[in-house]
Amino acid sequence: MLELKDVSVVVTEDNKKLQILKDINLQLDKKKIYVMTGPNGGGKSSIAKTIMGIYQPAAGKILLDGEDITHKSITERAQLGIGYAFQQPPRFKGIRVRELLEIASGQELDAENCDILYDVGLCTKDYLDREINASFSGGELKRIEIATLLARKLKVAVFDEPEAGIDLWSFQQLTETFQQIHEKYETTLLIISHQERILRLAHEVIVIDQGRVSEITSRDKFLADLEKMDLDCRCRDDCIKGEPVNAECDR
Ligand SMILES: Nc1ncnc2c1ncn2[C@@H]1O[C@H](COP(=O)(O)OP(=O)(O)OP(=O)(O)O)[C@@H](O)[C@H]1O
Ligand SMILES: [Mg+2]
């Protein structure tokens, strides 16, 4: 349903052009959960921003249900049913949580939207009429942003490190919420995460490294490989023993 075909993204920094995504090919099917992971700075958030239209590809195409949306604006993509929860959520100052959820869902708040606050671990009576301001913690903002995406019943929902800033107690509930929205609304979920518990939700795991798709694999294979991974660094052993550092060590 959502396809990225040979997508490259170039940004300009200090008057220099920097290619941050190279020939990205992804096919996200309806109703599936994808978890995107990989090293810091690999390009995961950039892919999310490209899907949302915040970054425009220098080359390649983006298709939604076969329709070319490469040149559609952020608003047009939102109307088509694509949503993105930022890694660092913006602060919508001077607006109440109730209003934000109403804008997101496009309707007056009903029992279902109250449930959505509960789903992200917030007590409705404490938050519904609270004005969003500087007093909100990072974790609270993150949950409210996740709730606005849940309210929209999207075709494709992209969550960028939803676990960041969320306490352990609510984290369990959040993983269950992802499972539920996927079942209830048939939303295709693309979750950027480094957490094993989130990886366990995935039908497929997409590994992004150095601006490229380095691997697309099943959850079971990914987790099995993770267990087998040799994380011992030989250079470190040499260093501890006071011996010359092994020049062939590549880690
Ligand atoms: N607008 C921009 N201008 C300059 N460089 C950028 C821009 N956006 C992204 N980059 C660079 O592209 C690379 C990928 O960044 P991105 O945020 O996509 O990584 P990430 O995989 O999400 O990392 P993390 O796991 O730390 O969140 C980084 O080196 C980043 O500095
Ligand atoms: Mg990121």
mmCIF file with all atom_site columns, C-alpha atoms and ligand atoms in Angstrom, residues 9 11-13 16 18-21 37-49 55 84 87 160-161 192 194 208-209 211, ligand 1:
data_model
loop_
_atom_site.group_PDB
_atom_site.id
_atom_site.type_symbol
_atom_site.label_atom_id
_atom_site.label_alt_id
_atom_site.label_comp_id
_atom_site.label_asym_id
_atom_site.label_entity_id
_atom_site.label_seq_id
_atom_site.pdbx_PDB_ins_code
_atom_site.Cartn_x
_atom_site.Cartn_y
_atom_site.Cartn_z
_atom_site.occupancy
_atom_site.B_iso_or_equiv
_atom_site.pdbx_formal_charge
_atom_site.auth_seq_id
_atom_site.auth_comp_id
_atom_site.auth_asym_id
_atom_site.auth_atom_id
_atom_site.pdbx_PDB_model_num
ATOM   1  C CA  . VAL A 1 9   ? 17.130 12.608 -0.224 1.00 0.00 ? 9   VAL A CA  1
ATOM   2  C CA  . VAL A 1 11  ? 19.828 18.201 2.277  1.00 0.00 ? 11  VAL A CA  1
ATOM   3  C CA  . THR A 1 12  ? 21.895 21.359 2.278  1.00 0.00 ? 12  THR A CA  1
ATOM   4  C CA  . GLU A 1 13  ? 24.022 22.078 5.311  1.00 0.00 ? 13  GLU A CA  1
ATOM   5  C CA  . LYS A 1 16  ? 27.123 21.819 1.144  1.00 0.00 ? 16  LYS A CA  1
ATOM   6  C CA  . LEU A 1 18  ? 24.577 16.026 1.782  1.00 0.00 ? 18  LEU A CA  1
ATOM   7  C CA  . GLN A 1 19  ? 22.874 12.851 0.581  1.00 0.00 ? 19  GLN A CA  1
ATOM   8  C CA  . ILE A 1 20  ? 21.182 11.449 3.669  1.00 0.00 ? 20  ILE A CA  1
ATOM   9  C CA  . LEU A 1 21  ? 19.071 8.725  1.982  1.00 0.00 ? 21  LEU A CA  1
ATOM   10 C CA  . THR A 1 37  ? 15.771 0.010  13.562 1.00 0.00 ? 37  THR A CA  1
ATOM   11 C CA  . GLY A 1 38  ? 19.512 0.552  13.100 1.00 0.00 ? 38  GLY A CA  1
ATOM   12 C CA  . PRO A 1 39  ? 22.370 2.722  14.353 1.00 0.00 ? 39  PRO A CA  1
ATOM   13 C CA  . ASN A 1 40  ? 21.958 6.350  15.426 1.00 0.00 ? 40  ASN A CA  1
ATOM   14 C CA  . GLY A 1 41  ? 22.245 8.697  12.480 1.00 0.00 ? 41  GLY A CA  1
ATOM   15 C CA  . GLY A 1 42  ? 21.413 5.875  10.029 1.00 0.00 ? 42  GLY A CA  1
ATOM   16 C CA  . GLY A 1 43  ? 18.474 7.697  8.428  1.00 0.00 ? 43  GLY A CA  1
ATOM   17 C CA  . LYS A 1 44  ? 15.352 6.324  10.147 1.00 0.00 ? 44  LYS A CA  1
ATOM   18 C CA  . SER A 1 45  ? 13.785 9.675  11.086 1.00 0.00 ? 45  SER A CA  1
ATOM   19 C CA  . SER A 1 46  ? 14.698 11.000 7.634  1.00 0.00 ? 46  SER A CA  1
ATOM   20 C CA  . ILE A 1 47  ? 12.718 8.159  6.025  1.00 0.00 ? 47  ILE A CA  1
ATOM   21 C CA  . ALA A 1 48  ? 9.753  8.986  8.294  1.00 0.00 ? 48  ALA A CA  1
ATOM   22 C CA  . LYS A 1 49  ? 9.982  12.681 7.334  1.00 0.00 ? 49  LYS A CA  1
ATOM   23 C CA  . TYR A 1 55  ? 11.659 16.083 3.174  1.00 0.00 ? 55  TYR A CA  1
ATOM   24 C CA  . TYR A 1 84  ? 3.788  10.887 11.838 1.00 0.00 ? 84  TYR A CA  1
ATOM   25 C CA  . GLN A 1 87  ? 10.857 11.729 17.791 1.00 0.00 ? 87  GLN A CA  1
ATOM   26 C CA  . ASP A 1 160 ? 9.389  7.712  15.804 1.00 0.00 ? 160 ASP A CA  1
ATOM   27 C CA  . GLU A 1 161 ? 10.869 6.098  18.935 1.00 0.00 ? 161 GLU A CA  1
ATOM   28 C CA  . ILE A 1 192 ? 11.011 3.310  14.656 1.00 0.00 ? 192 ILE A CA  1
ATOM   29 C CA  . HIS A 1 194 ? 15.421 0.076  19.393 1.00 0.00 ? 194 HIS A CA  1
ATOM   30 C CA  . ILE A 1 208 ? 18.604 1.223  8.173  1.00 0.00 ? 208 ILE A CA  1
ATOM   31 C CA  . ASP A 1 209 ? 22.292 2.021  8.167  1.00 0.00 ? 209 ASP A CA  1
ATOM   32 C CA  . GLY A 1 211 ? 21.252 6.125  4.615  1.00 0.00 ? 211 GLY A CA  1
HETATM 33 N N1  . LIG B 2 .   ? 17.917 18.574 7.752  1.00 0.00 ? 1   LIG B N1  1
HETATM 34 C C1  . LIG B 2 .   ? 19.114 18.002 7.874  1.00 0.00 ? 1   LIG B C1  1
HETATM 35 N N2  . LIG B 2 .   ? 20.252 18.690 7.643  1.00 0.00 ? 1   LIG B N2  1
HETATM 36 C C2  . LIG B 2 .   ? 21.455 18.109 7.742  1.00 0.00 ? 1   LIG B C2  1
HETATM 37 N N3  . LIG B 2 .   ? 21.645 16.829 8.077  1.00 0.00 ? 1   LIG B N3  1
HETATM 38 C C3  . LIG B 2 .   ? 20.571 16.089 8.324  1.00 0.00 ? 1   LIG B C3  1
HETATM 39 C C4  . LIG B 2 .   ? 19.243 16.622 8.242  1.00 0.00 ? 1   LIG B C4  1
HETATM 40 N N4  . LIG B 2 .   ? 18.359 15.643 8.543  1.00 0.00 ? 1   LIG B N4  1
HETATM 41 C C5  . LIG B 2 .   ? 19.101 14.546 8.810  1.00 0.00 ? 1   LIG B C5  1
HETATM 42 N N5  . LIG B 2 .   ? 20.416 14.803 8.679  1.00 0.00 ? 1   LIG B N5  1
HETATM 43 C C6  . LIG B 2 .   ? 21.529 13.854 8.880  1.00 0.00 ? 1   LIG B C6  1
HETATM 44 O O1  . LIG B 2 .   ? 21.160 12.625 8.298  1.00 0.00 ? 1   LIG B O1  1
HETATM 45 C C7  . LIG B 2 .   ? 21.615 11.551 9.102  1.00 0.00 ? 1   LIG B C7  1
HETATM 46 C C8  . LIG B 2 .   ? 20.427 10.675 9.467  1.00 0.00 ? 1   LIG B C8  1
HETATM 47 O O2  . LIG B 2 .   ? 19.638 11.362 10.438 1.00 0.00 ? 1   LIG B O2  1
HETATM 48 P P1  . LIG B 2 .   ? 18.328 10.732 11.045 1.00 0.00 ? 1   LIG B P1  1
HETATM 49 O O3  . LIG B 2 .   ? 17.778 11.698 12.029 1.00 0.00 ? 1   LIG B O3  1
HETATM 50 O O4  . LIG B 2 .   ? 17.442 10.302 9.938  1.00 0.00 ? 1   LIG B O4  1
HETATM 51 O O5  . LIG B 2 .   ? 18.914 9.449  11.793 1.00 0.00 ? 1   LIG B O5  1
HETATM 52 P P2  . LIG B 2 .   ? 18.201 8.373  12.727 1.00 0.00 ? 1   LIG B P2  1
HETATM 53 O O6  . LIG B 2 .   ? 18.449 7.027  12.120 1.00 0.00 ? 1   LIG B O6  1
HETATM 54 O O7  . LIG B 2 .   ? 16.793 8.760  12.970 1.00 0.00 ? 1   LIG B O7  1
HETATM 55 O O8  . LIG B 2 .   ? 19.065 8.484  14.078 1.00 0.00 ? 1   LIG B O8  1
HETATM 56 P P3  . LIG B 2 .   ? 18.628 8.310  15.630 1.00 0.00 ? 1   LIG B P3  1
HETATM 57 O O9  . LIG B 2 .   ? 18.612 6.812  15.889 1.00 0.00 ? 1   LIG B O9  1
HETATM 58 O O10 . LIG B 2 .   ? 19.750 8.968  16.362 1.00 0.00 ? 1   LIG B O10 1
HETATM 59 O O11 . LIG B 2 .   ? 17.325 8.985  15.846 1.00 0.00 ? 1   LIG B O11 1
HETATM 60 C C9  . LIG B 2 .   ? 22.335 12.170 10.296 1.00 0.00 ? 1   LIG B C9  1
HETATM 61 O O12 . LIG B 2 .   ? 23.704 12.172 10.046 1.00 0.00 ? 1   LIG B O12 1
HETATM 62 C C10 . LIG B 2 .   ? 21.763 13.562 10.355 1.00 0.00 ? 1   LIG B C10 1
HETATM 63 O O13 . LIG B 2 .   ? 22.673 14.464 10.920 1.00 0.00 ? 1   LIG B O13 1
#
